[in-house]
Short mmCIF file of C-alpha atoms and ligand atoms in Angstrom, two decimals:
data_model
loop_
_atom_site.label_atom_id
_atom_site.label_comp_id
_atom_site.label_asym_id
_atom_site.label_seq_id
_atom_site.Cartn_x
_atom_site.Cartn_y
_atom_site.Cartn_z
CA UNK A 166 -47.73 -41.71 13.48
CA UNK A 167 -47.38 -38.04 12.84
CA UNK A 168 -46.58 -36.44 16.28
CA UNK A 169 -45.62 -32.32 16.46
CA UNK A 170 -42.07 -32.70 15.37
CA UNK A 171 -43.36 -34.12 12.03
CA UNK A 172 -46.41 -32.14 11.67
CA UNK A 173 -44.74 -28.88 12.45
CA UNK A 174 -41.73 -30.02 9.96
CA UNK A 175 -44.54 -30.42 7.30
CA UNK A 176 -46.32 -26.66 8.51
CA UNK A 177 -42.83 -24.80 7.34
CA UNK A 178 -42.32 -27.40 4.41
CA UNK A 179 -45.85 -26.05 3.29
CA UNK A 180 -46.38 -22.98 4.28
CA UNK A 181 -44.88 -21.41 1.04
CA UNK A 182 -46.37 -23.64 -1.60
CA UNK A 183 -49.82 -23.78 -0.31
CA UNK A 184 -50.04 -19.64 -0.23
CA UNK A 185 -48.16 -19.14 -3.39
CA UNK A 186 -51.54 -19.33 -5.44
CA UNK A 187 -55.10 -18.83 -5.27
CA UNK A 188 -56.95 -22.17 -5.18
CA UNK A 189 -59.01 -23.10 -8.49
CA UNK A 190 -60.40 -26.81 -7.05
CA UNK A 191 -60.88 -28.38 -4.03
CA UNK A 192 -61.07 -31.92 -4.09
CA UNK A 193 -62.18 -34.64 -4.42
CA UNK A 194 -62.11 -36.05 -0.95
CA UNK A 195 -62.40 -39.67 -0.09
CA UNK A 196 -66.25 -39.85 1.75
CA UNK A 197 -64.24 -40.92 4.75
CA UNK A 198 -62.06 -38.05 4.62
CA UNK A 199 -64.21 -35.17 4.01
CA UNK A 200 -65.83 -34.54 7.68
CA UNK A 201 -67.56 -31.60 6.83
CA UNK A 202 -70.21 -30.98 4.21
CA UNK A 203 -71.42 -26.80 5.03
CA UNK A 204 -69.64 -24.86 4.35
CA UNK A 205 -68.95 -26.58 0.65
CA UNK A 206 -65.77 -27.80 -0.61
CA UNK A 207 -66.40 -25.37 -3.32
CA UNK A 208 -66.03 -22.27 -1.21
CA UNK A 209 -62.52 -22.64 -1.22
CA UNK A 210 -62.39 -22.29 -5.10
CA UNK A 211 -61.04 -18.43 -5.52
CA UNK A 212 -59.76 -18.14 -2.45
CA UNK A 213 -56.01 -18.09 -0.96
CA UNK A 214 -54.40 -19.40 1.86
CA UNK A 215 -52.85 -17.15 4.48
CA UNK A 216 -50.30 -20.03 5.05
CA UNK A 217 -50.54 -22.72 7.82
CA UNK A 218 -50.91 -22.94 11.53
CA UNK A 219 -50.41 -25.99 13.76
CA UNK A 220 -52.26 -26.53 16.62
CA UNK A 221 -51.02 -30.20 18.24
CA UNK A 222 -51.20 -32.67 15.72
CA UNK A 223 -53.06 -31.10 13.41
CA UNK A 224 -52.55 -28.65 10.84
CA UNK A 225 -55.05 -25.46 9.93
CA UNK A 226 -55.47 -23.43 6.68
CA UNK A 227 -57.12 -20.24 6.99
CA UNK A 228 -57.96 -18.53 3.99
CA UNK A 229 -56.33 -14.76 4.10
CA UNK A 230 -59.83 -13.58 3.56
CA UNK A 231 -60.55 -14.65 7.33
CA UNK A 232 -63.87 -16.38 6.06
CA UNK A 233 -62.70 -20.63 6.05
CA UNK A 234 -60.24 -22.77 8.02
CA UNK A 235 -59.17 -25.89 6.29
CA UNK A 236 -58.41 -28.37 9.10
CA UNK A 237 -56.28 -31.55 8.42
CA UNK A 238 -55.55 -34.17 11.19
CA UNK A 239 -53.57 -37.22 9.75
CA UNK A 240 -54.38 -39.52 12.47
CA UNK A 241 -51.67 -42.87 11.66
CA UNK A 242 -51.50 -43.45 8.17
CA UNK A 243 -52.24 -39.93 6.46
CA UNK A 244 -49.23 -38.02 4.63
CA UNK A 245 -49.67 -34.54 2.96
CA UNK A 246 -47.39 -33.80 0.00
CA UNK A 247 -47.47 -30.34 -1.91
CA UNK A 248 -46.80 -31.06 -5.68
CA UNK A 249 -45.09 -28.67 -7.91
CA UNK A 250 -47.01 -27.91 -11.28
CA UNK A 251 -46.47 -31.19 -13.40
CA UNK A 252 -44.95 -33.10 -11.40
CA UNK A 253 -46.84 -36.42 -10.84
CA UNK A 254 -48.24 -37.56 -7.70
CA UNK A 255 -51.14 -40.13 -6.23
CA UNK A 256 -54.01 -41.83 -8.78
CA UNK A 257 -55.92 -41.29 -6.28
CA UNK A 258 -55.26 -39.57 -3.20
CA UNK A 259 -57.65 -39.20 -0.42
CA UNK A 260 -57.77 -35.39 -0.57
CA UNK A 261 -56.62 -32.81 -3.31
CA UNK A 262 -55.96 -29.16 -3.92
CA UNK A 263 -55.47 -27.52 -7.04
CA UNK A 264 -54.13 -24.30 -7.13
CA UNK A 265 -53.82 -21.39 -9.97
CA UNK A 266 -50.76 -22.64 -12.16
CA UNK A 267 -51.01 -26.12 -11.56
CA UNK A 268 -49.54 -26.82 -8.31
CA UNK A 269 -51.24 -29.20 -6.08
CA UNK A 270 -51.70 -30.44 -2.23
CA UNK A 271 -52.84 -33.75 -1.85
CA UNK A 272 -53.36 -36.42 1.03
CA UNK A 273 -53.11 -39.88 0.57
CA UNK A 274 -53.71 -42.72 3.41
CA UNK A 275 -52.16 -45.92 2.65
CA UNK A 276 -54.34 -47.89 5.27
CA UNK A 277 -57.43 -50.04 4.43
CA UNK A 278 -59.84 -48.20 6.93
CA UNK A 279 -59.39 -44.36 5.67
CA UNK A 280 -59.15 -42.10 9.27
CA UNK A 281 -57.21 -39.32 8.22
CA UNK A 282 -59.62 -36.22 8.13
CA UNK A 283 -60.07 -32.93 6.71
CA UNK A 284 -62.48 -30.61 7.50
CA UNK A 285 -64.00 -27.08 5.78
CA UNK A 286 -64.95 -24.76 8.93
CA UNK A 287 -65.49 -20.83 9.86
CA UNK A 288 -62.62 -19.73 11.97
CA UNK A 289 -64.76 -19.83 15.12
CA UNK A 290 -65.68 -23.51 14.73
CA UNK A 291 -62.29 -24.18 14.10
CA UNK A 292 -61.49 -22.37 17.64
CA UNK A 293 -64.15 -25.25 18.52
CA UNK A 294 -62.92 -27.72 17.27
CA UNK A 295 -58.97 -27.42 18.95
CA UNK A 296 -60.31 -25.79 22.36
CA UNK A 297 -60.19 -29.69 24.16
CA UNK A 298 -56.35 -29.55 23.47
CA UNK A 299 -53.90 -28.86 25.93
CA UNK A 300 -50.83 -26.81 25.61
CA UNK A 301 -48.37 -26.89 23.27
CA UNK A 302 -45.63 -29.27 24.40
CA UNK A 303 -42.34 -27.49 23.20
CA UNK A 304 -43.69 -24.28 24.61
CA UNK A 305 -44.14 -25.92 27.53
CA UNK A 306 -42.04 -24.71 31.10
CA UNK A 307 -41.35 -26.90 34.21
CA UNK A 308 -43.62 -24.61 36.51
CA UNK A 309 -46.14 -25.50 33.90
CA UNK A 310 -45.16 -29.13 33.31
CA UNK A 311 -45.51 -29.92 37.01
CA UNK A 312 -48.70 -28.12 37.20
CA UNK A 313 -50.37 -30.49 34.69
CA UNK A 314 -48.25 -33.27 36.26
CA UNK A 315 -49.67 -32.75 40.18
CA UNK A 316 -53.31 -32.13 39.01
CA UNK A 317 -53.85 -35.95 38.39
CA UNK A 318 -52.36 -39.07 39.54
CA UNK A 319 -51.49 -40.79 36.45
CA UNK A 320 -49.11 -42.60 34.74
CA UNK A 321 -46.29 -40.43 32.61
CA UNK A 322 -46.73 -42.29 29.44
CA UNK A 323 -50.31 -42.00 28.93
CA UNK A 324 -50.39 -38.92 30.68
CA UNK A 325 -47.46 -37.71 27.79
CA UNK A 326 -49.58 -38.55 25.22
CA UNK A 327 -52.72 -37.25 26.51
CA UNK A 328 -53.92 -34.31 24.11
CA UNK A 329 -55.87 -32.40 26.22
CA UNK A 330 -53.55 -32.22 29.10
CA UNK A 331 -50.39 -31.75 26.90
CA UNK A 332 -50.55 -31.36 22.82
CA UNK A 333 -48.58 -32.75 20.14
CA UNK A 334 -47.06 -35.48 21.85
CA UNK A 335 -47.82 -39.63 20.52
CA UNK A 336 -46.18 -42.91 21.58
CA UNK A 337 -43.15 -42.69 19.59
CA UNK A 338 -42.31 -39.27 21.45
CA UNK A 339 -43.37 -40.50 24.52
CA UNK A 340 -40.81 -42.80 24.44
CA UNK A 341 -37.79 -40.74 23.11
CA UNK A 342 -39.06 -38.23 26.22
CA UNK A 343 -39.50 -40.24 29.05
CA UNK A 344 -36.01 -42.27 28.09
CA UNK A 345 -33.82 -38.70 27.94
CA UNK A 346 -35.82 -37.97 30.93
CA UNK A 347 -34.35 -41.21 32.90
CA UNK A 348 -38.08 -41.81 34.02
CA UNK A 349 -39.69 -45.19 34.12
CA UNK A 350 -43.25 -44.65 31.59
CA UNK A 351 -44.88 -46.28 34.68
CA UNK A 352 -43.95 -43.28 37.46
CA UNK A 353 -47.27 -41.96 38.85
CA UNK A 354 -47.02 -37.84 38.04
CA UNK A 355 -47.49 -37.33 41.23
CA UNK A 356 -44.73 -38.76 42.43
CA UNK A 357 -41.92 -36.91 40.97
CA UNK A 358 -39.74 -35.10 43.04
CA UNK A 359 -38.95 -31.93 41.53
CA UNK A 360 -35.42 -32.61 39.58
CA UNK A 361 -37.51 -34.85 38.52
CA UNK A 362 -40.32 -32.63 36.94
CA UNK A 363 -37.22 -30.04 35.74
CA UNK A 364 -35.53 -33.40 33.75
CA UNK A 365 -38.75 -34.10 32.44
CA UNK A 366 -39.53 -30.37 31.09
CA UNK A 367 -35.57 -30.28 29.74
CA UNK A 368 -36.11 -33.41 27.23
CA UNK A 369 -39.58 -32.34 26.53
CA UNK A 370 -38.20 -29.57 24.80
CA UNK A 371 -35.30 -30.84 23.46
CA UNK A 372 -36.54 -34.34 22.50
CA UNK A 373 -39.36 -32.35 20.14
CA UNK A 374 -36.47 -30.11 19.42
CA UNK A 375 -33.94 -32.78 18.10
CA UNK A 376 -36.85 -34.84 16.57
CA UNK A 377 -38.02 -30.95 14.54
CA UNK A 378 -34.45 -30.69 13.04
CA UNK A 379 -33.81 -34.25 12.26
CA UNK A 380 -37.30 -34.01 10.17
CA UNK A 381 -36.71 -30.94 8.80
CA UNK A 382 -33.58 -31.94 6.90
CA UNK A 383 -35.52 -35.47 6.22
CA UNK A 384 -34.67 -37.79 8.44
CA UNK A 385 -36.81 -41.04 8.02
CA UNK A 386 -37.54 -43.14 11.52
CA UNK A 387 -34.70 -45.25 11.40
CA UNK A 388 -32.60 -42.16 12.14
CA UNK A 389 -34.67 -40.07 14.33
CA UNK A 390 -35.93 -42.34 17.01
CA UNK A 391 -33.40 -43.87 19.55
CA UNK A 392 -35.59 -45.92 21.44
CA UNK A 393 -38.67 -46.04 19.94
CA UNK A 394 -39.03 -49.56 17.71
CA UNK A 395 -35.82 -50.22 18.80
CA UNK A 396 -36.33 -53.52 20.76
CA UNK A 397 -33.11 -55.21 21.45
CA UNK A 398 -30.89 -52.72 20.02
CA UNK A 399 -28.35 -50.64 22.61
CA UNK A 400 -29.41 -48.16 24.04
CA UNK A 401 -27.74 -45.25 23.02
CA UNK A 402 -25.93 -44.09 26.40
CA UNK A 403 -25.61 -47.13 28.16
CA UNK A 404 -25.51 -50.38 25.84
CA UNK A 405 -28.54 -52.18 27.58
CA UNK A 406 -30.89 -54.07 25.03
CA UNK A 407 -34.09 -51.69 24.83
CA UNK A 408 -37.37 -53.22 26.20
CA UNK A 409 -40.63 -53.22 24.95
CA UNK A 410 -44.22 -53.78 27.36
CA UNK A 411 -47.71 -53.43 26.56
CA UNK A 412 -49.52 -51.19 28.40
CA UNK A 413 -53.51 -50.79 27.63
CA UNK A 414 -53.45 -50.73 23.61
CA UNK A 415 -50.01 -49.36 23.33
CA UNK A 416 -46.68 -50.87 22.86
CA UNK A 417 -43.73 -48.99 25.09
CA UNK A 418 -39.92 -49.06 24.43
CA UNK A 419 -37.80 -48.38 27.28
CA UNK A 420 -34.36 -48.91 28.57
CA UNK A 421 -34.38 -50.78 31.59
CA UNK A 422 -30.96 -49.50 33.03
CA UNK A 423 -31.42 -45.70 32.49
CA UNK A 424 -35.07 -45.86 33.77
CA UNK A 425 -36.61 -48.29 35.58
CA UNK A 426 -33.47 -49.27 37.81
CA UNK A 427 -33.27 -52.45 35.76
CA UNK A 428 -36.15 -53.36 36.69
CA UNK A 429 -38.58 -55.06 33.47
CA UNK A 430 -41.46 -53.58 33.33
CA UNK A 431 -44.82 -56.09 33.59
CA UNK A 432 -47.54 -56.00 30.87
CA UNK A 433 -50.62 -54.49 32.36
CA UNK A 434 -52.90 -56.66 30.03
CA UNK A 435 -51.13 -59.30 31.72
CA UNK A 436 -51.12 -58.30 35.43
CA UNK A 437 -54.38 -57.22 35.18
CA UNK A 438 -56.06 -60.61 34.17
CA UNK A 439 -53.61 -62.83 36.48
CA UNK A 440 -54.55 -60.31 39.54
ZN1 LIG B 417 -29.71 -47.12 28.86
#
């Protein structure tokens, strides 16, 4: 899953190639994929891009005219790749762009149920359409951090990956966060003393950070995450087999030394049926 370090990896990757040329087609788009029918796909035809702005997870196209925003949200499965003129790339990819010369964007979705989306807006429903998210996460200070933190009572983990009270942060990042933070993804927000709140801010920023520059120059999963999908591997400062729980429909990685006073976490499914 795509999650800010990625997506804003891909925004500078992109930014050149997809403002380089006026477009000449847009599409075709998958019927799942295409969200928005008015204004038509068509529109875009003639224009140019301005470049590309990310706003959480998802990525935005305005045309330099000021007239259309492209919107693209990945969701899971969804990759964007900008193809020189040429070169070859999907049969048949979920979403294309051709621009003058050649040179293509296109979106592809290996899953069977297609929920990667793109959508053709004016810049105001665009506005519309990102004003539910929350701040953006690397910008993000500890006097703001433990605002958002003491205004509910919640779990860190879901509250982490909570887009409208934080944005640009997913499961995997969750995990990488709340592990360089020494927090157990079970601590209430409310309950964090305030080193706490300031060690949470710190690898906030530096987790998206390190995961930004690792993607940047390439990095595949493997290499990036420490603690995400690592079950049973060492952790990385201490040696302790990393952990795994499920906790409503997601899957957490943890190390039980550095933050849960090796303690195991329980599975809430679990717990909650047995209470
Ligand atoms: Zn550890």
């Amino acid at each position: 899953m795509p999650e800010l370090p990625e997506m804003e990896a891909w925004r500078r990757g992109l930014a050149e190639p997809v403002s380089a040329f006026p477009i000449a087609k847009a599409g075709p788009a998958h019927i799942a994929t295409l969200k928005t029918f008015d204004p038509p796909l068509a529109s875009l035809e003639g224009r140019r891009f301005r470049g590309v702005e990310r706003r959480g997870k998802r990525l935005l196209f305005p045309t330099d005219d000021g007239e259309l925003v492209l919107l693209v949200h990945l969701m899971t499965a969804g990759r964007l790749k900008a193809l020189a003129a040429g070169e070859s790339g999907p049969k048949q990819p979920a979403f294309a762009i051709e621009f003058v010369g050649g040179s293509k964007l296109v979106l592809t979705e290996n899953a069977r149920k297609k929920r990667a989306g793109v959508w053709l807006l004016t810049p105001a429903a665009a506005e519309a359409e990102v004003a539910h998210l929350g701040p953006e996460a690397i910008d993000l200070d500890a006097a703001a951090l433990a605002e958002i933190l003491r205004s509910d009572s919640r779990r860190l983990h879901p509250l982490l990956r909570d887009q409208r009270a934080i944005a640009g942060i997913g499961r995997a990042w969750a995990n990488e966060i709340l592990h360089a933070a020494r927090l157990s993804p079970y601590a209430l927000s409310t309950d964090l003393e305030d080193d706490e709140v300031a060690r949470l801010a710190t690898a906030v920023h530096d987790e998206l950070s390190r995961g930004l520059a690792l993607r940047e120059a390439g990095a595949g999963d493997d290499r990036t995450y420490r603690v995400h999908d690592k079950l049973g591997k060492p952790c990385h400062v201490c040696g302790t087999p990393i952990a795994r729980v499920d906790f409503e429909e997601h899957t957490i990685y943890y190390c039980p030394e550095c933050q849960t006073g090796g303690r195991v976490l329980k599975d809430r499914r679990m717990s909650r049926l047995l209470r």
